[in-house]
Coordinates of C-alpha atoms (C1' of nucleotides) in Angstrom, one line a residue:
Chain A
X1 CA 0.0 0.0 0.0
X2 CA 1.2 3.4 -0.9
X3 CA 0.3 5.8 1.9
X4 CA -0.4 8.6 -0.6
X5 CA -3.3 6.4 -1.8
X6 CA -4.5 5.3 1.6
X7 CA -7.6 7.0 3.0
X8 CA -5.9 8.1 6.1
X9 CA -5.7 11.2 8.3
X10 CA -4.0 11.7 11.6
X11 CA -4.9 14.3 14.2
X12 CA -2.3 16.4 16.0
X13 CA -4.5 17.3 18.9
X14 CA -6.5 15.2 21.3
X15 CA -10.1 15.0 20.3
X16 CA -12.5 16.4 22.9
X17 CA -14.4 13.2 23.2
X18 CA -11.6 10.9 24.3
X19 CA -10.1 10.5 27.8
X20 CA -8.2 7.3 27.9
X21 CA -5.0 6.5 26.0
X22 CA -6.4 3.8 23.7
X23 CA -9.4 5.9 22.7
X24 CA -7.3 9.1 22.2
X25 CA -4.7 7.2 20.1
X26 CA -7.2 5.4 17.9
X27 CA -8.9 8.7 17.0
X28 CA -5.6 10.5 16.6
X29 CA -4.2 7.7 14.4
X30 CA -7.3 8.0 12.3
X31 CA -8.3 4.3 12.8
X32 CA -11.8 4.9 14.0
X33 CA -14.4 7.7 13.7
X34 CA -17.4 8.3 16.0
X35 CA -20.8 8.1 14.2
X36 CA -22.9 8.6 17.4
X37 CA -22.6 8.0 21.1
X38 CA -21.2 4.5 21.4
X39 CA -21.3 3.9 17.7
X40 CA -18.1 3.9 15.7
X41 CA -16.8 3.4 12.2
X42 CA -13.5 1.8 11.3
X43 CA -11.1 3.4 8.9
X44 CA -8.7 1.3 6.7
X45 CA -5.8 1.0 9.1
X46 CA -8.0 0.2 12.1
X47 CA -10.0 -2.3 10.1
X48 CA -6.9 -4.2 9.1
X49 CA -6.1 -4.7 12.8
X50 CA -9.6 -5.8 13.6
X51 CA -9.4 -8.4 10.8
X52 CA -6.1 -9.6 12.2
X53 CA -7.7 -10.1 15.6
X54 CA -10.6 -11.9 13.9
X55 CA -8.2 -14.2 12.1
X56 CA -6.4 -15.1 15.3
X57 CA -9.7 -15.9 16.8
X58 CA -10.8 -18.0 13.8
X59 CA -7.6 -20.0 13.9
X60 CA -8.0 -20.8 17.5
X61 CA -11.7 -21.6 17.2
X62 CA -11.1 -23.9 14.2
X63 CA -8.3 -25.6 16.1
X64 CA -10.7 -26.6 18.7
X65 CA -13.2 -28.0 16.2
X66 CA -15.6 -25.1 16.2
X67 CA -17.2 -24.2 12.8
X68 CA -17.9 -20.8 11.6
X69 CA -21.4 -19.7 10.5
X70 CA -23.1 -16.3 10.4
X71 CA -26.5 -15.4 11.6
X72 CA -28.5 -12.3 10.9
X73 CA -28.3 -9.4 13.3
X74 CA -32.1 -9.3 13.0
X75 CA -33.8 -11.8 15.3
X76 CA -37.5 -12.4 15.6
X77 CA -39.1 -12.0 19.0
X78 CA -40.6 -15.5 18.9
X79 CA -37.2 -17.1 19.6
X80 CA -36.8 -14.9 22.6
X81 CA -40.3 -15.6 23.8
X82 CA -39.4 -19.3 23.8
X83 CA -36.4 -18.8 26.0
X84 CA -38.2 -16.4 28.2
X85 CA -35.8 -13.6 27.5
X86 CA -37.9 -11.3 25.4
X87 CA -39.4 -10.0 28.6
X88 CA -36.4 -10.6 30.7
X89 CA -33.7 -8.9 28.7
X90 CA -34.7 -5.4 29.6
X91 CA -33.9 -1.9 28.2
X92 CA -30.6 -2.9 26.7
X93 CA -32.2 -4.7 23.8
X94 CA -32.8 -2.7 20.6
X95 CA -36.3 -3.6 19.7
X96 CA -38.0 -2.8 16.4
X97 CA -40.9 -3.9 14.3
X98 CA -41.2 -4.8 10.7
X99 CA -43.8 -3.2 8.4
X100 CA -46.5 -5.5 9.6
X101 CA -45.8 -4.7 13.2
X102 CA -44.0 -8.0 14.0
X103 CA -41.4 -7.5 16.7
X104 CA -37.7 -8.1 16.2
X105 CA -34.5 -7.1 17.9
X106 CA -31.0 -6.4 16.8
X107 CA -29.2 -9.3 18.3
X108 CA -27.4 -8.6 21.6
X109 CA -26.2 -12.2 21.6
X110 CA -27.4 -15.3 19.9
X111 CA -28.1 -18.2 22.2
X112 CA -31.7 -18.5 20.9
X113 CA -30.8 -18.4 17.2
X114 CA -28.0 -21.0 17.6
X115 CA -30.2 -23.3 19.7
X116 CA -32.9 -23.1 17.2
X117 CA -30.5 -24.0 14.3
X118 CA -29.1 -26.9 16.2
X119 CA -32.3 -28.4 17.5
X120 CA -33.6 -28.6 14.0
X121 CA -30.7 -30.4 12.5
X122 CA -29.2 -32.4 15.4
X123 CA -31.3 -35.3 16.4
X124 CA -28.7 -38.0 17.3
X125 CA -26.0 -38.4 19.9
X126 CA -23.8 -39.3 16.9
X127 CA -23.8 -35.6 15.9
X128 CA -22.6 -34.4 19.3
X129 CA -20.5 -32.7 20.5
X130 CA -21.0 -29.7 18.2
X131 CA -19.5 -26.2 18.4
X132 CA -20.6 -23.3 16.2
X133 CA -19.4 -19.8 16.2
X134 CA -19.7 -16.5 14.4
X135 CA -18.1 -13.1 14.3
X136 CA -20.8 -10.4 13.9
X137 CA -22.0 -7.1 15.0
X138 CA -23.9 -7.1 18.3
X139 CA -26.2 -4.4 19.6
X140 CA -26.8 -3.4 23.2
X141 CA -28.4 -0.1 24.0
X142 CA -26.0 0.6 26.9
X143 CA -27.2 3.0 29.6
X144 CA -23.9 4.8 29.4
X145 CA -21.6 4.1 26.5
X146 CA -18.1 5.3 27.2
X147 CA -14.4 5.1 26.4
X148 CA -14.9 4.6 22.7
X149 CA -15.3 1.0 21.9
X150 CA -14.7 -0.2 25.5
X151 CA -18.4 0.1 26.1
X152 CA -20.2 0.8 22.9
X153 CA -23.7 0.2 21.7
X154 CA -22.7 -1.6 18.5
X155 CA -19.7 -3.8 18.7
X156 CA -18.0 -6.8 17.0
X157 CA -18.3 -10.0 19.0
X158 CA -17.2 -13.5 18.4
X159 CA -19.8 -15.7 20.0
X160 CA -19.8 -19.5 20.0
X161 CA -22.0 -22.1 21.4
X162 CA -21.3 -25.7 22.4
X163 CA -23.8 -28.5 22.4
X164 CA -22.9 -31.6 24.3
X165 CA -24.5 -34.9 25.3
X166 CA -23.9 -34.4 29.0
X167 CA -22.3 -32.3 31.7
X168 CA -19.0 -34.0 31.3
X169 CA -19.0 -33.2 27.6
X170 CA -20.0 -29.6 28.4
X171 CA -17.1 -29.3 30.8
X172 CA -14.7 -30.6 28.1
X173 CA -16.0 -28.0 25.6
X174 CA -15.7 -25.3 28.2
X175 CA -12.1 -26.2 29.0
X176 CA -11.3 -26.2 25.3
X177 CA -12.5 -22.7 25.1
X178 CA -10.7 -21.7 28.2
X179 CA -7.6 -22.9 26.5
X180 CA -8.4 -21.3 23.2
X181 CA -9.2 -17.9 24.9
X182 CA -5.9 -18.0 26.7
X183 CA -4.1 -18.6 23.4
X184 CA -6.1 -15.8 21.6
X185 CA -5.3 -13.1 24.1
X186 CA -1.7 -14.1 24.4
X187 CA -1.3 -13.9 20.7
X188 CA -3.0 -10.5 20.7
X189 CA -0.4 -9.2 23.1
X190 CA -2.7 -8.7 26.1
X191 CA -1.6 -9.0 29.7
X192 CA -4.7 -10.8 31.0
X193 CA -6.0 -13.0 33.7
X194 CA -8.8 -15.6 33.6
X195 CA -11.0 -15.0 36.7
X196 CA -14.0 -16.7 38.1
X197 CA -17.1 -14.7 37.3
X198 CA -20.7 -14.4 38.1
X199 CA -23.0 -16.0 35.4
X200 CA -25.3 -12.9 35.6
X201 CA -28.4 -12.7 33.5
X202 CA -27.2 -15.2 31.1
X203 CA -27.6 -18.0 33.6
X204 CA -25.9 -21.3 34.0
X205 CA -23.6 -22.9 36.4
X206 CA -20.1 -21.5 36.0
X207 CA -18.2 -18.8 34.3
X208 CA -14.8 -17.3 33.7
X209 CA -14.0 -13.8 32.6
X210 CA -10.8 -13.0 30.7
X211 CA -9.7 -9.7 32.0
X212 CA -6.9 -7.6 30.4
X213 CA -5.2 -5.9 33.3
X214 CA -5.2 -2.1 32.9
X215 CA -6.0 0.8 35.1
X216 CA -8.7 2.2 32.8
X217 CA -10.7 -1.0 32.9
X218 CA -14.3 -1.1 34.3
X219 CA -13.9 -4.6 35.7
X220 CA -12.5 -5.1 39.1
X221 CA -10.9 -8.4 40.1
X222 CA -9.7 -9.8 43.4
X223 CA -6.8 -12.1 43.4
X224 CA -4.4 -13.6 45.9
X225 CA -0.6 -13.9 45.5
X226 CA -0.5 -16.8 47.9
X227 CA -3.0 -19.1 46.3
X228 CA -5.0 -19.4 43.0
X229 CA -7.9 -17.2 44.0
X230 CA -8.8 -15.0 41.1
X231 CA -12.4 -13.7 40.7
X232 CA -14.3 -10.7 39.8
X233 CA -15.2 -8.6 42.7
X234 CA -18.9 -9.4 42.1
X235 CA -18.2 -13.1 42.3
X236 CA -15.5 -13.4 45.0
X237 CA -16.7 -15.1 48.1
X238 CA -16.0 -13.5 51.4
X239 CA -15.0 -15.3 54.6
X240 CA -17.0 -14.3 57.6
X241 CA -15.4 -12.9 60.7
X242 CA -14.9 -15.7 63.4
X243 CA -18.1 -16.6 65.3
X244 CA -18.2 -15.0 68.7
X245 CA -19.2 -16.9 71.8
X246 CA -19.6 -14.1 74.4
X247 CA -22.9 -13.9 76.3
X248 CA -25.8 -12.1 74.8
X249 CA -26.4 -9.0 76.8
X250 CA -29.8 -7.4 77.3
X251 CA -31.1 -5.0 74.6
X252 CA -30.7 -1.4 75.4
X253 CA -32.2 1.6 73.5
X254 CA -29.8 4.5 73.4
X255 CA -30.3 8.1 72.3
X256 CA -28.0 8.8 69.3
X257 CA -29.2 12.2 68.0
X258 CA -28.5 13.0 64.4
X259 CA -26.3 9.9 63.8
X260 CA -27.4 8.9 60.4
X261 CA -24.3 7.2 59.1
X262 CA -22.4 4.3 60.5
X263 CA -19.4 6.5 61.1
X264 CA -21.5 8.9 63.2
X265 CA -23.1 6.2 65.2
X266 CA -19.7 4.5 65.9
X267 CA -18.2 7.8 67.0
X268 CA -21.1 8.8 69.2
X269 CA -21.0 5.5 71.0
X270 CA -17.2 5.2 71.0
X271 CA -17.2 1.8 69.3
X272 CA -15.7 0.3 66.2
X273 CA -17.7 0.2 63.0
X274 CA -17.4 -3.6 63.1
X275 CA -19.7 -3.6 66.1
X276 CA -22.6 -2.1 64.1
X277 CA -25.2 -3.3 61.7
X278 CA -25.7 -1.4 58.5
X279 CA -29.2 -1.4 56.9
X280 CA -29.9 -0.9 53.2
X281 CA -33.4 -0.6 51.9
X282 CA -34.5 -1.5 48.4
X283 CA -37.6 -1.6 46.3
X284 CA -38.0 -4.4 43.8
X285 CA -40.0 -4.5 40.6
X286 CA -41.8 -7.3 38.8
X287 CA -41.6 -8.1 35.1
X288 CA -44.0 -5.4 34.1
X289 CA -41.9 -2.8 36.0
X290 CA -44.4 -2.5 38.8
X291 CA -43.3 -2.1 42.4
X292 CA -43.2 -5.6 44.0
X293 CA -41.8 -5.6 47.5
X294 CA -39.4 -3.9 49.8
X295 CA -36.1 -5.6 50.8
X296 CA -34.0 -4.8 53.7
X297 CA -30.4 -6.0 53.6
X298 CA -28.2 -6.1 56.7
X299 CA -24.4 -6.3 56.8
X300 CA -21.8 -5.5 59.3
X301 CA -21.3 -1.7 59.5
X302 CA -17.8 -1.6 57.9
X303 CA -18.7 -3.9 55.0
X304 CA -19.8 -3.0 51.5
X305 CA -22.9 -4.5 50.0
X306 CA -22.3 -6.7 46.9
X307 CA -25.3 -5.9 44.7
X308 CA -24.7 -8.9 42.4
X309 CA -24.8 -11.3 45.4
X310 CA -28.0 -9.7 46.7
X311 CA -29.7 -9.9 43.3
X312 CA -28.7 -13.5 43.0
X313 CA -30.0 -14.3 46.5
X314 CA -33.3 -12.7 45.6
X315 CA -33.5 -14.4 42.2
X316 CA -33.9 -11.1 40.4
X317 CA -32.5 -9.3 37.4
X318 CA -30.1 -6.4 38.0
X319 CA -32.5 -3.8 36.8
X320 CA -35.4 -5.1 39.0
X321 CA -34.1 -3.5 42.1
X322 CA -33.3 0.0 43.3
X323 CA -32.5 1.9 46.4
X324 CA -35.6 3.0 48.3
X325 CA -35.9 6.7 48.6
X326 CA -36.6 8.5 51.9
X327 CA -40.3 8.4 51.5
X328 CA -40.5 4.7 50.7
X329 CA -38.1 4.0 53.5
X330 CA -40.4 5.8 55.9
X331 CA -43.4 3.6 54.8
X332 CA -41.5 0.5 55.8
X333 CA -39.6 1.6 58.9
X334 CA -42.0 4.4 60.1
X335 CA -38.9 6.4 60.6
X336 CA -36.4 8.6 58.7
X337 CA -33.4 7.0 57.1
X338 CA -30.3 6.4 59.1
X339 CA -32.0 4.6 62.0
X340 CA -33.2 1.5 60.3
X341 CA -32.6 -1.8 62.2
X342 CA -33.7 -5.4 61.9
X343 CA -35.7 -5.6 65.1
X344 CA -39.5 -5.3 64.6
X345 CA -39.1 -4.7 61.0
X346 CA -41.9 -6.1 58.9
X347 CA -43.6 -5.4 55.6
X348 CA -40.4 -6.3 53.8
X349 CA -38.2 -9.2 52.9
X350 CA -35.1 -9.3 55.2
X351 CA -31.8 -10.5 53.8
X352 CA -29.0 -10.9 56.4
X353 CA -25.4 -11.3 55.6
X354 CA -24.2 -14.7 56.9
X355 CA -21.5 -13.0 59.0
X356 CA -24.0 -11.3 61.3
X357 CA -25.3 -14.6 62.6
X358 CA -22.0 -15.3 64.3
X359 CA -21.5 -11.9 65.9
X360 CA -22.7 -10.8 69.3
X361 CA -24.0 -7.7 70.9
X362 CA -24.0 -5.3 67.9
X363 CA -25.6 -1.9 67.6
X364 CA -28.4 -1.4 65.1
X365 CA -31.0 1.2 64.3
X366 CA -34.1 1.3 66.4
X367 CA -36.5 2.3 63.6
X368 CA -37.0 5.4 65.6
X369 CA -35.5 8.8 64.9
X370 CA -32.4 9.5 67.0
X371 CA -32.3 6.1 68.6
X372 CA -30.2 2.9 68.2
X373 CA -30.3 -0.3 70.0
X374 CA -27.3 -2.0 71.7
X375 CA -26.6 -5.7 72.1
X376 CA -28.5 -6.9 69.1
X377 CA -28.1 -10.6 68.5
X378 CA -29.2 -12.7 65.5
X379 CA -31.6 -15.5 66.4
X380 CA -32.7 -13.9 69.7
X381 CA -33.7 -10.5 68.4
X382 CA -34.3 -10.9 64.7
X383 CA -34.1 -13.4 61.9
X384 CA -33.7 -13.1 58.2
X385 CA -35.8 -14.5 55.4
X386 CA -32.6 -15.1 53.6
X387 CA -29.2 -15.6 55.2
X388 CA -26.3 -15.6 52.8
X389 CA -23.0 -13.8 51.9
X390 CA -24.0 -10.4 50.4
X391 CA -20.8 -8.5 51.1
X392 CA -18.0 -7.4 48.9
X393 CA -14.5 -8.8 49.2
X394 CA -12.3 -5.7 49.6
X395 CA -8.6 -5.2 49.0
X396 CA -6.8 -6.4 52.1
X397 CA -9.6 -8.7 53.3
X398 CA -8.7 -12.2 54.2
X399 CA -8.6 -14.5 51.1
X400 CA -11.5 -16.9 51.4
X401 CA -9.3 -19.8 50.3
X402 CA -6.0 -19.2 52.2
X403 CA -6.5 -16.2 54.5
X404 CA -3.8 -14.0 53.1
X405 CA -4.8 -10.4 52.3
X406 CA -6.3 -10.3 48.8
X407 CA -5.4 -7.7 46.2
X408 CA -7.5 -5.9 43.7
X409 CA -6.8 -4.9 40.1
X410 CA -8.7 -3.1 37.4
X411 CA -9.1 -4.6 34.0
X412 CA -11.1 -4.8 30.8
X413 CA -13.3 -7.7 30.2
X414 CA -12.3 -8.9 26.8
X415 CA -14.0 -12.3 26.9
X416 CA -16.2 -14.5 29.0
X417 CA -17.1 -18.1 28.9
X418 CA -20.2 -19.7 30.4
X419 CA -21.5 -23.1 31.3
X420 CA -25.1 -22.7 30.4
X421 CA -26.2 -26.3 31.2
X422 CA -29.8 -26.8 30.1
X423 CA -31.2 -23.3 30.6
X424 CA -31.8 -22.7 26.8
X425 CA -31.8 -26.2 25.5
X426 CA -34.6 -27.2 27.9
X427 CA -36.7 -24.0 27.3
X428 CA -36.3 -24.4 23.6
X429 CA -36.6 -28.2 23.4
X430 CA -33.1 -28.9 22.0
X431 CA -33.2 -32.7 22.4
X432 CA -31.3 -35.5 20.9
X433 CA -31.8 -39.3 20.9
X434 CA -29.2 -41.2 22.9
X435 CA -28.0 -44.8 22.3
X436 CA -31.1 -46.1 23.9
X437 CA -33.6 -44.1 21.8
X438 CA -34.3 -41.9 24.7
X439 CA -34.8 -38.1 24.2
X440 CA -32.2 -36.2 26.2
X441 CA -31.6 -32.5 26.6
X442 CA -28.4 -31.0 25.2
X443 CA -25.9 -29.4 27.6
X444 CA -24.8 -26.0 26.3
X445 CA -22.0 -23.6 26.8
X446 CA -21.5 -20.2 25.3
X447 CA -18.4 -18.2 24.9
X448 CA -17.8 -14.6 23.8
X449 CA -14.9 -12.4 22.8
X450 CA -15.3 -8.7 22.4
X451 CA -13.3 -8.2 19.2
X452 CA -13.6 -4.4 19.0
X453 CA -13.0 -4.2 22.8
X454 CA -9.9 -6.3 22.4
X455 CA -8.8 -4.1 19.6
X456 CA -8.9 -1.1 21.9
X457 CA -7.6 -2.9 25.0
X458 CA -4.4 -4.0 23.3
X459 CA -3.5 -0.3 23.0
X460 CA -4.2 0.3 26.7
X461 CA -1.6 -2.2 27.7
X462 CA 1.3 0.0 29.0
X463 CA 3.8 -1.8 26.7
X464 CA 1.7 -1.1 23.7
X465 CA 1.7 2.6 23.6
X466 CA 3.9 5.5 24.6
X467 CA 3.8 9.3 24.4
X468 CA 4.3 9.2 20.6
X469 CA 1.5 6.8 19.8
X470 CA 0.5 3.1 19.4
X471 CA 3.0 0.3 19.5
X472 CA 1.2 -2.6 17.9
X473 CA 2.3 -6.1 18.6
X474 CA 3.4 -7.7 15.3
X475 CA 0.6 -10.2 15.4
X476 CA -2.1 -7.5 15.0
X477 CA -0.3 -4.6 13.4
X478 CA -2.1 -3.1 10.4
X479 CA 1.2 -3.5 8.5
X480 CA 4.4 -5.2 9.5
X481 CA 6.7 -2.6 7.9
X482 CA 6.5 1.0 7.0
X483 CA 9.0 2.4 4.4
X484 CA 9.5 6.0 5.2
X485 CA 10.9 7.6 2.1
X486 CA 12.3 10.9 3.3
X487 CA 12.3 12.7 -0.1
X488 CA 10.0 11.3 -2.7
X489 CA 11.1 12.4 -6.2
X490 CA 14.8 11.8 -5.4
X491 CA 15.9 9.3 -8.0
X492 CA 17.9 7.1 -5.6
X493 CA 15.3 7.2 -2.9
X494 CA 12.5 6.3 -5.3
X495 CA 14.5 3.5 -6.8
X496 CA 15.5 2.0 -3.4
X497 CA 12.1 2.4 -1.8
X498 CA 10.4 0.8 -4.7
X499 CA 12.8 -2.2 -4.7
X500 CA 12.4 -2.8 -1.0
X501 CA 8.6 -2.4 -1.3
X502 CA 8.3 -4.9 -4.1
X503 CA 10.7 -7.4 -2.5
X504 CA 8.9 -7.3 0.8
X505 CA 5.5 -7.7 -0.9
X506 CA 6.9 -10.6 -2.8
X507 CA 8.0 -12.2 0.5
X508 CA 4.5 -11.8 1.9
X509 CA 5.5 -9.0 4.2
X510 CA 2.7 -6.5 4.7
X511 CA 4.3 -3.2 3.9
X512 CA 3.1 0.3 3.6
X513 CA 5.2 2.8 1.7
X514 CA 5.0 6.4 2.9
X515 CA 5.6 8.1 -0.5
X516 CA 3.6 11.2 0.5
X517 CA 5.0 14.6 -0.4
X518 CA 5.5 15.5 3.3
X519 CA 8.3 16.6 5.4
X520 CA 10.3 13.9 7.1
X521 CA 9.2 15.0 10.6
X522 CA 5.6 14.6 9.7
X523 CA 6.2 11.1 8.3
X524 CA 8.2 10.0 11.4
X525 CA 5.4 11.3 13.7
X526 CA 2.7 9.6 11.7
X527 CA 4.7 6.3 11.6
X528 CA 5.1 6.4 15.4
X529 CA 1.4 7.4 15.9
X530 CA 0.0 4.5 13.9
X531 CA 2.5 2.1 15.5
X532 CA 3.9 0.0 12.6
X533 CA 6.4 -2.3 14.3
X534 CA 9.3 -2.0 11.8
X535 CA 10.3 1.2 10.1
X536 CA 12.7 1.4 7.2
X537 CA 13.8 4.9 6.4
X538 CA 15.1 5.5 2.9
X539 CA 17.0 8.8 3.0
X540 CA 20.2 10.5 2.2
X541 CA 22.3 7.4 2.0
X542 CA 19.9 5.6 -0.5
X543 CA 22.4 6.4 -3.3
X544 CA 25.0 4.3 -1.5
X545 CA 22.5 1.5 -0.9
X546 CA 22.1 2.2 2.8
X547 CA 18.8 2.6 4.6
X548 CA 17.9 2.9 8.3
X549 CA 16.1 0.1 10.3
X550 CA 14.2 0.8 13.4
X551 CA 11.8 -1.0 15.6
X552 CA 8.9 1.0 17.0
X553 CA 9.3 -0.6 20.3
X554 CA 13.1 0.2 20.6
X555 CA 14.9 3.5 20.4
X556 CA 18.1 2.3 18.7
X557 CA 18.4 2.6 14.9
X558 CA 20.7 0.6 12.7
X559 CA 21.9 0.9 9.1
X560 CA 21.2 -1.7 6.5
X561 CA 22.9 -2.1 3.2
X562 CA 20.5 -3.1 0.5
Chain B
rC1 C1' -32.2 7.7 35.2
rG2 C1' -29.6 11.4 39.0
rG3 C1' -25.2 15.0 39.3
rG4 C1' -21.6 18.1 36.6
rG5 C1' -19.6 20.1 32.0
rC6 C1' -19.7 21.3 26.8
rG7 C1' -22.0 22.5 21.7
rU8 C1' -18.5 28.7 17.5
rG9 C1' -15.1 26.2 9.8
rG10 C1' -12.3 19.2 9.3
rC11 C1' -9.5 19.4 14.6
rU12 C1' -8.2 22.2 19.3
rC13 C1' -10.1 26.6 21.3
rA14 C1' -10.9 32.3 22.3
rG15 C1' -15.1 35.5 22.1
rU16 C1' -20.7 35.0 26.1
rU17 C1' -19.7 37.9 32.5
rU18 C1' -20.9 43.8 30.5
rG19 C1' -25.7 42.4 23.5
rG20 C1' -23.2 46.3 18.6
rU21 C1' -19.1 44.1 11.5
rA22 C1' -17.5 36.1 13.8
rG23 C1' -11.7 35.3 15.5
rA24 C1' -6.8 32.4 16.4
rG25 C1' -3.7 28.0 15.8
rC26 C1' -3.6 23.4 13.3
rG27 C1' -5.5 21.2 8.8
rC28 C1' -7.0 22.4 3.4
rU29 C1' -5.8 25.2 -1.8
rU30 C1' -1.9 28.0 -4.7
rG31 C1' 3.1 30.4 -5.1
rC32 C1' 8.2 31.1 -3.3
rU33 C1' 11.9 29.4 0.2
rU34 C1' 12.9 25.3 3.2
rC35 C1' 13.2 19.8 3.8
rG36 C1' 15.9 13.5 8.7
rG37 C1' 11.5 14.4 14.1
rG38 C1' 4.6 17.7 13.3
rA39 C1' 8.9 24.3 8.6
rG40 C1' 8.8 29.8 7.1
rU41 C1' 6.3 33.2 4.2
rA42 C1' 2.5 35.4 1.0
rA43 C1' -2.3 34.9 -1.0
rG44 C1' -6.9 32.1 -0.6
rA45 C1' -11.3 28.7 0.4
rG46 C1' -14.3 27.3 4.4
rG47 C1' -18.8 28.9 9.9
rC48 C1' -27.1 31.2 9.0
rC49 C1' -22.0 30.3 16.4
rG50 C1' -26.5 22.6 17.6
rC51 C1' -31.8 23.6 16.8
rA52 C1' -36.6 26.2 17.9
rG53 C1' -39.0 30.0 20.1
rG54 C1' -38.8 34.7 22.9
rU55 C1' -36.7 39.7 24.7
rU56 C1' -34.4 43.8 21.9
rC57 C1' -33.4 48.9 17.2
rA58 C1' -29.7 44.9 17.4
rA59 C1' -28.5 38.1 20.0
rA60 C1' -22.7 33.5 19.4
rU61 C1' -23.7 36.6 23.9
rC62 C1' -29.8 37.5 27.7
rC63 C1' -34.5 34.2 28.7
rU64 C1' -37.4 29.5 27.7
rG65 C1' -37.6 24.9 25.5
rU66 C1' -35.3 21.1 22.8
rC67 C1' -31.6 18.0 20.6
rG68 C1' -26.6 16.2 20.7
rC69 C1' -21.9 15.0 23.1
rC70 C1' -18.4 14.1 27.3
rC71 C1' -17.4 13.0 32.5
rC72 C1' -19.0 11.0 37.6
rG73 C1' -22.7 7.9 39.7
rA74 C1' -26.7 4.3 38.9
rC75 C1' -26.6 0.3 35.4
rC76 C1' -23.9 -3.3 32.4
rA77 C1' -23.6 -11.5 29.7

RNA sequence: CGGGGCGUGGCUCAGUUUGGUAGAGCGCUUGCUUCGGGAGUAAGAGGCCGCAGGUUCAAAUCCUGUCGCCCCGACCA
C-alpha cells in the first residue's frame, strides 16, 4: 500500500471526546471515527487490525473443532419468547418492528438463534458434541456508552455455542474454550487473567471472565498472591469474621441524636464500625416494572454490599431492584433514614449477611429517629428470610481460600465463557436421541470475545503505547513494515524504496510505503502514531544503498545495506 | 435515570460575565523558500456560532424549550 493512496488522516490534537490512551490514540491515528454515542466506524488502518484479531480468533476456534457460520443481526421475538428472555432482557435490547408490526430485535447475543438452528438439524447423539461460532456485530443499548469501543452500543463480538450430550462433555468443551481464549489473548499481546465470574443474567452454572489488566478498565478483580484465587469482585466469596461466643447482653435503647451514618453512630457511641449493623433498603420490581416488595439488607457496619450477590440471592434481574428513597423507607420503617434496624421490621423481605449470625451484641438502628439499640443478636432479636453472603471482598480482606490479604486490580473484560447447562436447551426443546432411543436435553456452553474491545484494550496495555502513539504487537499490526521515504522524487530514494517495497511484498510481508510529499518530521510522527512495528527509512544514503532500520518498540536505529 | 460540563469552519479553542461588523492556531488550496522528528512566508477557500421560540433597534452573547456530546454515579452476559 502506498500511503499517498490510503484513506488516512491523523490528528495532531487530542479530540475532545476521548479520555483514555487507547481511545485518544485510535482517534488521533485515524483508525476509528465516531458516528454517534457508542457507535463507531473503522477506517482502513483500524479495520486491518480488527481483521487480524478476527483471524487469530478463527484459527484458535477452528483448532478446537468449532465451525464458523453467520446469523442475521435481525432476530424475531418468537425465539426470545421461547427462552423467556424477550421480557427478561430489559432496556438494553434494541427492539424494532417490521412493516406488519411484527417485533424483532437487533441481536445482543445469539443463544436462541443457535439453539434453534441446532435443535432442527441435530437429532442424534452421533452428531454431538458440536461447536458453532460467528463473528458479527452485536447491539446493546448501553445505559452509558463510554471510552470509545470499550463500552459501545454496537460492537463486534465472536460468540460461540457448544452442544454436548452431558455435563462432562460440556465441561470438556468449556475447557477447550478456556484454553483457546488464553491462546487468543496471548497472541494479541494482552496482559490478562482468567478469573471466576458471576453468570449474571445469562444464567448457568459456571463462568470465567478474561480480564486484560489495565488501570482504565471497568472490571475489578480480586486475586491472591498466595493461592490461586482470582475472581471478579462481584463473584469473589468472602470469609465471615470468626463466630463469637460471648454472652448475649440485654437489649438497650440509646439516644443517638443525628447519627445517620455508621461513622457517626460509631463515633457517638465510641465503638468500632465492626460492632454495628448497616441497613440498606431496596424496592424491587416485577416483570412489568411495577413495584413488587421492599427488601432490607443487613451487613456489618464496615462492610460494603455486593449488589450482584444480593440480586442472585433474591432471584432477580439487576434492573429489578433500586435503592428505596426516603419516602419509601419511611413507609417501611416508620422512621427517617439512618435509624433502620432489623428488630421489629416487617412489611419487607429481610436479607441478612451470613457473617452477622455469628456476631454478638452489635448496635443497630431502632427504627425510631435519633435512637439505636445496643446488644442486638441474631436469632434472639431478629431473623432473616434469607441468610447468605452479600458483602464485597475488599482489598486487604482475608482471602476466602487461604487467609492471606487479597489484592484488587482493574481490567477490561475482553472475553467471558459460560457453562449454560440446560437453561436454553430445555426451554427451547433442544433434544437428541441417545444410544437407547431416549430423548435427552443437550448441555450447552456459550463463549464470547469482544473483538472491538480487544482491539482497543491492546493499546491500553502500557507496553503497547507511549507518548508518541501506538506500538502494535506484530501479530495484530495493520502493516508489518513502513517504508519512510524521506524525499519522494529523489531518484535514488525512489528506486531503493520501490525495490524494498516490491521485494517485501513478494516475500508476503505486509508493507506500507510512505511516499507522501510531506516533510520527514511529519512522516516520522505519523509512523510512530499509527504504531507500525518496523520502520525502514530511505533517506540521504539511499544512493549508496544504505537505509535505516528501526523497531517502533526500541529506540536504537541501525543501518542496513540493500 | 440522577449530578456536573460542553456544543463557534475538518481538529483544538478564544469571544458569552458587560448584546453592537465572527476570531486564532492546526488542517486544506496556490506560489516562493525550506526539507531526517509535526517548517517559514504570501495569498486564498471554508462557519445562518447545535436547533426552535422569545426579549431587543440589534443576540454567538440575555430568557425558555429542545436535541446532541463528554465525565461522575446508577446500570452493564
